[in-house]
mmCIF file of N, CA, C and O in Angstrom:
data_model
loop_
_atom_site.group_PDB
_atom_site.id
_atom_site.type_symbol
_atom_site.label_atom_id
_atom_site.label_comp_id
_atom_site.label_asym_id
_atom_site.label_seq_id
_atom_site.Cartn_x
_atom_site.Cartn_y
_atom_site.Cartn_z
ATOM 1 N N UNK V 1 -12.876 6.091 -1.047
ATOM 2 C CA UNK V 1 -11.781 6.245 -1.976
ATOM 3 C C UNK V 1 -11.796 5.039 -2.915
ATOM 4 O O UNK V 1 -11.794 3.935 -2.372
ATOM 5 N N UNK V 2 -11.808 5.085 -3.948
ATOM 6 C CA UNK V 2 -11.728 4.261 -5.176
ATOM 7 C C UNK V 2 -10.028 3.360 -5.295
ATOM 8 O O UNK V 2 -8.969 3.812 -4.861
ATOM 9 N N UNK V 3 -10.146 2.534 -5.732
ATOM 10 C CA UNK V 3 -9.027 1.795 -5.921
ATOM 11 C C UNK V 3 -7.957 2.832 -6.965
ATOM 12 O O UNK V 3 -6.740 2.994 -7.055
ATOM 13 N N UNK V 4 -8.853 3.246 -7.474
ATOM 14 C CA UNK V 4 -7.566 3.992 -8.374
ATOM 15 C C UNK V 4 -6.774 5.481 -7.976
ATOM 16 O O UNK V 4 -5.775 6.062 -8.401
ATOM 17 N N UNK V 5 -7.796 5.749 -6.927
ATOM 18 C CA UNK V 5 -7.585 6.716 -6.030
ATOM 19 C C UNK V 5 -6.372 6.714 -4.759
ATOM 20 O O UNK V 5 -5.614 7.540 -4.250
ATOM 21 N N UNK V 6 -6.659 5.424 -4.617
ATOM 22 C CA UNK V 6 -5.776 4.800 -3.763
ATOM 23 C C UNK V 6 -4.606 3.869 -4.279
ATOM 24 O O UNK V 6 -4.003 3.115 -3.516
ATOM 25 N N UNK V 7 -4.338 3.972 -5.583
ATOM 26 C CA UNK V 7 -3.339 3.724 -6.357
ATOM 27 C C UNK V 7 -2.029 4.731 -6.174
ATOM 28 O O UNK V 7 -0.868 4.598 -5.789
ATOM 29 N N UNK V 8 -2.951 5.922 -6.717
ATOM 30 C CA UNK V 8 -2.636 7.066 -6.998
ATOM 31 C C UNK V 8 -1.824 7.706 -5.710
ATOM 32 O O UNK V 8 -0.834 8.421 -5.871
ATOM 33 N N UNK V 9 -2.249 7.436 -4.684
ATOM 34 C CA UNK V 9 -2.263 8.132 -3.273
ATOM 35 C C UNK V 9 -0.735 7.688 -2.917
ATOM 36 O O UNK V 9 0.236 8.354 -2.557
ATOM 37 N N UNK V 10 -1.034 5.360 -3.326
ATOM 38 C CA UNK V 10 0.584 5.264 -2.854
ATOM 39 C C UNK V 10 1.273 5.651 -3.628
ATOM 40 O O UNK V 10 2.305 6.171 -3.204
ATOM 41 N N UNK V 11 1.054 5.598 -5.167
ATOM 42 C CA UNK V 11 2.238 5.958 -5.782
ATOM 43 C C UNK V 11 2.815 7.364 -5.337
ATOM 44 O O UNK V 11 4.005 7.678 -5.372
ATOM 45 N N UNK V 12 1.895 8.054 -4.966
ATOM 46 C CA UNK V 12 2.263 9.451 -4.801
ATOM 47 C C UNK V 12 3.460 9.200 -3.520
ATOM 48 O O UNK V 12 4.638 9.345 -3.849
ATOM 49 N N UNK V 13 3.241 8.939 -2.512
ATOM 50 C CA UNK V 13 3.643 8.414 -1.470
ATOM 51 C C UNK V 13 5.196 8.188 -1.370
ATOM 52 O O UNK V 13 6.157 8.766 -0.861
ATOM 53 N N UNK V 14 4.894 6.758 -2.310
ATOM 54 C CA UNK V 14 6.525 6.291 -2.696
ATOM 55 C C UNK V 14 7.197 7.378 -3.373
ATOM 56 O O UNK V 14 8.345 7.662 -3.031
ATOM 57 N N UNK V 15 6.448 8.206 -4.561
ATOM 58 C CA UNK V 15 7.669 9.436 -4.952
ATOM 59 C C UNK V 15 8.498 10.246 -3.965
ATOM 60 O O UNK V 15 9.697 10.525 -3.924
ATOM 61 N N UNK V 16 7.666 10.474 -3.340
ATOM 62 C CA UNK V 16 8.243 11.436 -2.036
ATOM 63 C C UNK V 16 9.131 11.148 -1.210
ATOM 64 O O UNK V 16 9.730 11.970 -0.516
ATOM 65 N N UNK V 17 9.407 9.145 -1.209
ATOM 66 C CA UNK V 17 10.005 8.785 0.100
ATOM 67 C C UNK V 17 11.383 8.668 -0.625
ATOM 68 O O UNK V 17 11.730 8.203 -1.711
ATOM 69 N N UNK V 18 12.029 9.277 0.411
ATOM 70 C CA UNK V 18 13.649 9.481 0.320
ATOM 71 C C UNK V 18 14.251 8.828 1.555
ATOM 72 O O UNK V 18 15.399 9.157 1.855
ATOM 73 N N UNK V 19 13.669 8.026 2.232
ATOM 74 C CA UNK V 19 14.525 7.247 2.896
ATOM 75 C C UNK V 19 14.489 5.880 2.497
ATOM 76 O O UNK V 19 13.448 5.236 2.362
ATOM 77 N N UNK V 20 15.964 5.326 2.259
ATOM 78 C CA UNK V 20 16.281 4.304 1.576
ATOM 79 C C UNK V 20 15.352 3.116 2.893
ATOM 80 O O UNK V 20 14.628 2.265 2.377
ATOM 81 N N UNK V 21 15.406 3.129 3.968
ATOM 82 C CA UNK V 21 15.165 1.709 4.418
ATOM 83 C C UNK V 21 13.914 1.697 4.195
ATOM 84 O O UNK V 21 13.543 0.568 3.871
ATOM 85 N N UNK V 22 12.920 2.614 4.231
ATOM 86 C CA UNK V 22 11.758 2.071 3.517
ATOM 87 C C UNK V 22 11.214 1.574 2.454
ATOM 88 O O UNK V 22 10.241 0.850 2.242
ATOM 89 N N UNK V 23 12.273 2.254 1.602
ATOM 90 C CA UNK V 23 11.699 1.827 -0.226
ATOM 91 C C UNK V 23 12.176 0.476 0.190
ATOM 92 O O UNK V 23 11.289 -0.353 -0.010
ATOM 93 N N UNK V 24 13.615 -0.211 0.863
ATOM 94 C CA UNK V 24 13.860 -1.337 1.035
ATOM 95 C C UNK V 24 12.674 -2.028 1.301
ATOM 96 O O UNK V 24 12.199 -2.810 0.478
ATOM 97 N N UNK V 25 12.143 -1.796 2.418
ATOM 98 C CA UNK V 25 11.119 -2.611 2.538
ATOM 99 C C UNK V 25 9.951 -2.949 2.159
ATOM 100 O O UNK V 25 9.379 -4.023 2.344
ATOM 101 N N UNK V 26 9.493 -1.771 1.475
ATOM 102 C CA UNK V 26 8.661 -2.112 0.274
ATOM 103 C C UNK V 26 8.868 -2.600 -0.698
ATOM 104 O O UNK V 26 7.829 -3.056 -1.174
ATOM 105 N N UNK V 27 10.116 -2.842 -1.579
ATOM 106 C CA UNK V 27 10.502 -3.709 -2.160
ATOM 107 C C UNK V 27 10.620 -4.927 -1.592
ATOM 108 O O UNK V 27 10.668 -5.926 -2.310
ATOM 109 N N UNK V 28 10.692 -5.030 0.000
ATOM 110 C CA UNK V 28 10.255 -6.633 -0.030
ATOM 111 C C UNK V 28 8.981 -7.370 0.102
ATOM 112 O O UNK V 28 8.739 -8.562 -0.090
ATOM 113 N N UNK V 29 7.983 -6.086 0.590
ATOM 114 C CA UNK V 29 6.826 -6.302 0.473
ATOM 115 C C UNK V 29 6.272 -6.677 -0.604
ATOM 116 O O UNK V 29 5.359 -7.491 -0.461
ATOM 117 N N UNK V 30 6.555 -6.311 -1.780
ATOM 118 C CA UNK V 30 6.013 -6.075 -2.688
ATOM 119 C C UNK V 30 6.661 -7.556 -3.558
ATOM 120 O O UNK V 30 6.035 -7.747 -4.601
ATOM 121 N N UNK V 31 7.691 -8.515 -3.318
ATOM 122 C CA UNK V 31 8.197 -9.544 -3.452
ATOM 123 C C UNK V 31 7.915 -11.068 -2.503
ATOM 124 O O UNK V 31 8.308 -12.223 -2.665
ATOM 125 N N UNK V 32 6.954 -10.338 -1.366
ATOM 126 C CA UNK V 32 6.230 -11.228 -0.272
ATOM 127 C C UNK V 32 4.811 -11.756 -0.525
ATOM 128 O O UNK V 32 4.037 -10.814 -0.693
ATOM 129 N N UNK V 33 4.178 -13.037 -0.612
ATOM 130 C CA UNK V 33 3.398 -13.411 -1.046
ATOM 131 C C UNK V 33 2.377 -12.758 0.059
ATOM 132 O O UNK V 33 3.015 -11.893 0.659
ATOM 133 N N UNK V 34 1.228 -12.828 0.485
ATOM 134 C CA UNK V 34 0.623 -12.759 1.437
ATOM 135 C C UNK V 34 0.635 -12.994 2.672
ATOM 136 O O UNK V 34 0.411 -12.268 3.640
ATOM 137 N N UNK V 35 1.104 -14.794 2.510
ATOM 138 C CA UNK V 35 1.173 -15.279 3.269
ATOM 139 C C UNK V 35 2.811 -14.875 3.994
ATOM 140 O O UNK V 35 3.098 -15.296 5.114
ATOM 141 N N UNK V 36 3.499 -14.271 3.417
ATOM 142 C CA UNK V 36 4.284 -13.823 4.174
ATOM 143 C C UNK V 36 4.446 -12.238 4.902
ATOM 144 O O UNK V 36 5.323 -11.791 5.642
ATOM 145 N N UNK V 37 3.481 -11.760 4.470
ATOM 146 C CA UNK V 37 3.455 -10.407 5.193
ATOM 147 C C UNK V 37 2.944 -10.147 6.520
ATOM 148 O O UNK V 37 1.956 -10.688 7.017
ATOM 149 N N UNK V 38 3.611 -9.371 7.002
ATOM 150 C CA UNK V 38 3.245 -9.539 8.462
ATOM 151 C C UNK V 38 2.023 -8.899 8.599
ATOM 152 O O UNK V 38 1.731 -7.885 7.965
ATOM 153 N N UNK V 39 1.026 -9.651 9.698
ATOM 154 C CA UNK V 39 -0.332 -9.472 9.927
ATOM 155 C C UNK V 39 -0.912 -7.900 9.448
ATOM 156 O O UNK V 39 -1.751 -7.541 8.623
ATOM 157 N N UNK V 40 0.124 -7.061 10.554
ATOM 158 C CA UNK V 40 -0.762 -5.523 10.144
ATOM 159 C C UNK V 40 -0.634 -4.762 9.294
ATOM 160 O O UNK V 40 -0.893 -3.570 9.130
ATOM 161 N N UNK V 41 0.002 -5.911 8.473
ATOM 162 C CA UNK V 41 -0.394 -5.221 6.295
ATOM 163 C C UNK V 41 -1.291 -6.193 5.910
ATOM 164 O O UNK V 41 -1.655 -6.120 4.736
ATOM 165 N N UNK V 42 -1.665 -6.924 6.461
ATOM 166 C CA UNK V 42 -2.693 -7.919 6.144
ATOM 167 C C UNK V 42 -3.842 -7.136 6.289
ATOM 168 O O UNK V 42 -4.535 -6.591 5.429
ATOM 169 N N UNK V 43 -3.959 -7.167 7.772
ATOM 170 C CA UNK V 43 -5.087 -6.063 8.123
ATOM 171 C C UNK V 43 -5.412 -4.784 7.486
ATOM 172 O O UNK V 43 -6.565 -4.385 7.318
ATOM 173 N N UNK V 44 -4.647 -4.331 7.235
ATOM 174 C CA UNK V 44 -4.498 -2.712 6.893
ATOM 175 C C UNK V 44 -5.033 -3.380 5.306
ATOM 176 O O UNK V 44 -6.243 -3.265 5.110
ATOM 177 N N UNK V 45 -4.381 -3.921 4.412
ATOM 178 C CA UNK V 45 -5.134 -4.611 3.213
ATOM 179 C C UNK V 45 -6.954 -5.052 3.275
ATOM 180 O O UNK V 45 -7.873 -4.577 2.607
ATOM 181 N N UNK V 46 -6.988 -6.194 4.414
ATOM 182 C CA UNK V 46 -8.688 -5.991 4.144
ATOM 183 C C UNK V 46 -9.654 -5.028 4.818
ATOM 184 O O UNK V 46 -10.861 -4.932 4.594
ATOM 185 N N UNK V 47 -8.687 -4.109 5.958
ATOM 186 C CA UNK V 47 -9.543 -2.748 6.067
ATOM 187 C C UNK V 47 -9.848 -1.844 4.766
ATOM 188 O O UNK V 47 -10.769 -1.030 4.703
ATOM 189 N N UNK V 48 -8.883 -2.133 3.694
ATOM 190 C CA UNK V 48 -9.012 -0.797 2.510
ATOM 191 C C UNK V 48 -9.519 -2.048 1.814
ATOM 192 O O UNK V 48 -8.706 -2.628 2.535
ATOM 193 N N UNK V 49 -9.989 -2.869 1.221
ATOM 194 C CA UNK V 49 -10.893 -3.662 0.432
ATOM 195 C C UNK V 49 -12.226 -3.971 1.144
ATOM 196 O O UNK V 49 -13.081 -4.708 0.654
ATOM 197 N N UNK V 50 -12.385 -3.111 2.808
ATOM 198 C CA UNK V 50 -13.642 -3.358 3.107
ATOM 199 C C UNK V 50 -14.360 -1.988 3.152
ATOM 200 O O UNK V 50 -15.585 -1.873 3.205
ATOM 201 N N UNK V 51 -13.612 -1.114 3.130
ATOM 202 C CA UNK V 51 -13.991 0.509 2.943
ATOM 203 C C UNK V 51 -14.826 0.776 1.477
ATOM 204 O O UNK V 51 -14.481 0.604 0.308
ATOM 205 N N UNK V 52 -16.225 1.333 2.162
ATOM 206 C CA UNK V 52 -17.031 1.412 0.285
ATOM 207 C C UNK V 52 -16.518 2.264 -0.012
ATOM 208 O O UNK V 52 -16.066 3.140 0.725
ATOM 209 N N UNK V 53 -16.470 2.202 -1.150
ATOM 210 C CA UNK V 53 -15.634 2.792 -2.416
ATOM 211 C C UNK V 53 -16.313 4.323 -2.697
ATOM 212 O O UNK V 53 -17.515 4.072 -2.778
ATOM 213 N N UNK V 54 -16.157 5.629 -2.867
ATOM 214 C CA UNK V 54 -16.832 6.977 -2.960
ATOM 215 C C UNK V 54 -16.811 6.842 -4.685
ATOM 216 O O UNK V 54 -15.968 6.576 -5.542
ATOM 217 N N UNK V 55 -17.990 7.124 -4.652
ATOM 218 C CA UNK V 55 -18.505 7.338 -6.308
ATOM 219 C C UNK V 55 -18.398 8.449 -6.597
ATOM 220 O O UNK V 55 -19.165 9.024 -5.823
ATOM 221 N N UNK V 56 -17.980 9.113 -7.168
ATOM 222 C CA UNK V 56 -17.773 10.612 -7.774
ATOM 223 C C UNK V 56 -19.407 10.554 -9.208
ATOM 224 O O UNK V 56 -19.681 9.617 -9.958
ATOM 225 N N UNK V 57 -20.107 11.875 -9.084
ATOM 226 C CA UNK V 57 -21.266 11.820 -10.112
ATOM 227 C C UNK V 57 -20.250 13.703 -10.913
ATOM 228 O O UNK V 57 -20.717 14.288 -11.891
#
C-alpha cells in the first residue's frame, strides 16, 4: 500500500467514526510529538513505513 493509499484509507476511517472518544483521541494524537505517543502507535508507525510500498503499472 502506498502512502497515499494509506492516507486515503485513514482519512476514510476518521469519516466514518462517530464515536466522540475516539476522534478525542486522535486529536490528541495528532497534537503528541512522538516522543509522546504510546509505544504501540510507535510500532504500528514503523511497521507501515517498513511495509514495501505496491506499485500499481
Amino acid at each position: 500500500m502506498t502512502i497515499e493509499q494509506k492516507k486515503i484509507s485513514l482519512i476514510n476511517w476518521i469519516t466514518n467514526l462517530e464515536d466522540e472518544v475516539t476522534i478525542d483521541r486522535i486529536v490528541r494524537f495528532q497534537r503528541s510529538s512522538l516522543d509522546e505517543l504510546p509505544d504501540a502507535i510507535i510500532q504500528l508507525l514503523e511497521m507501515g513505513a517498513a511495509e514495501p510500498e505496491e506499485k500499481s503499472n
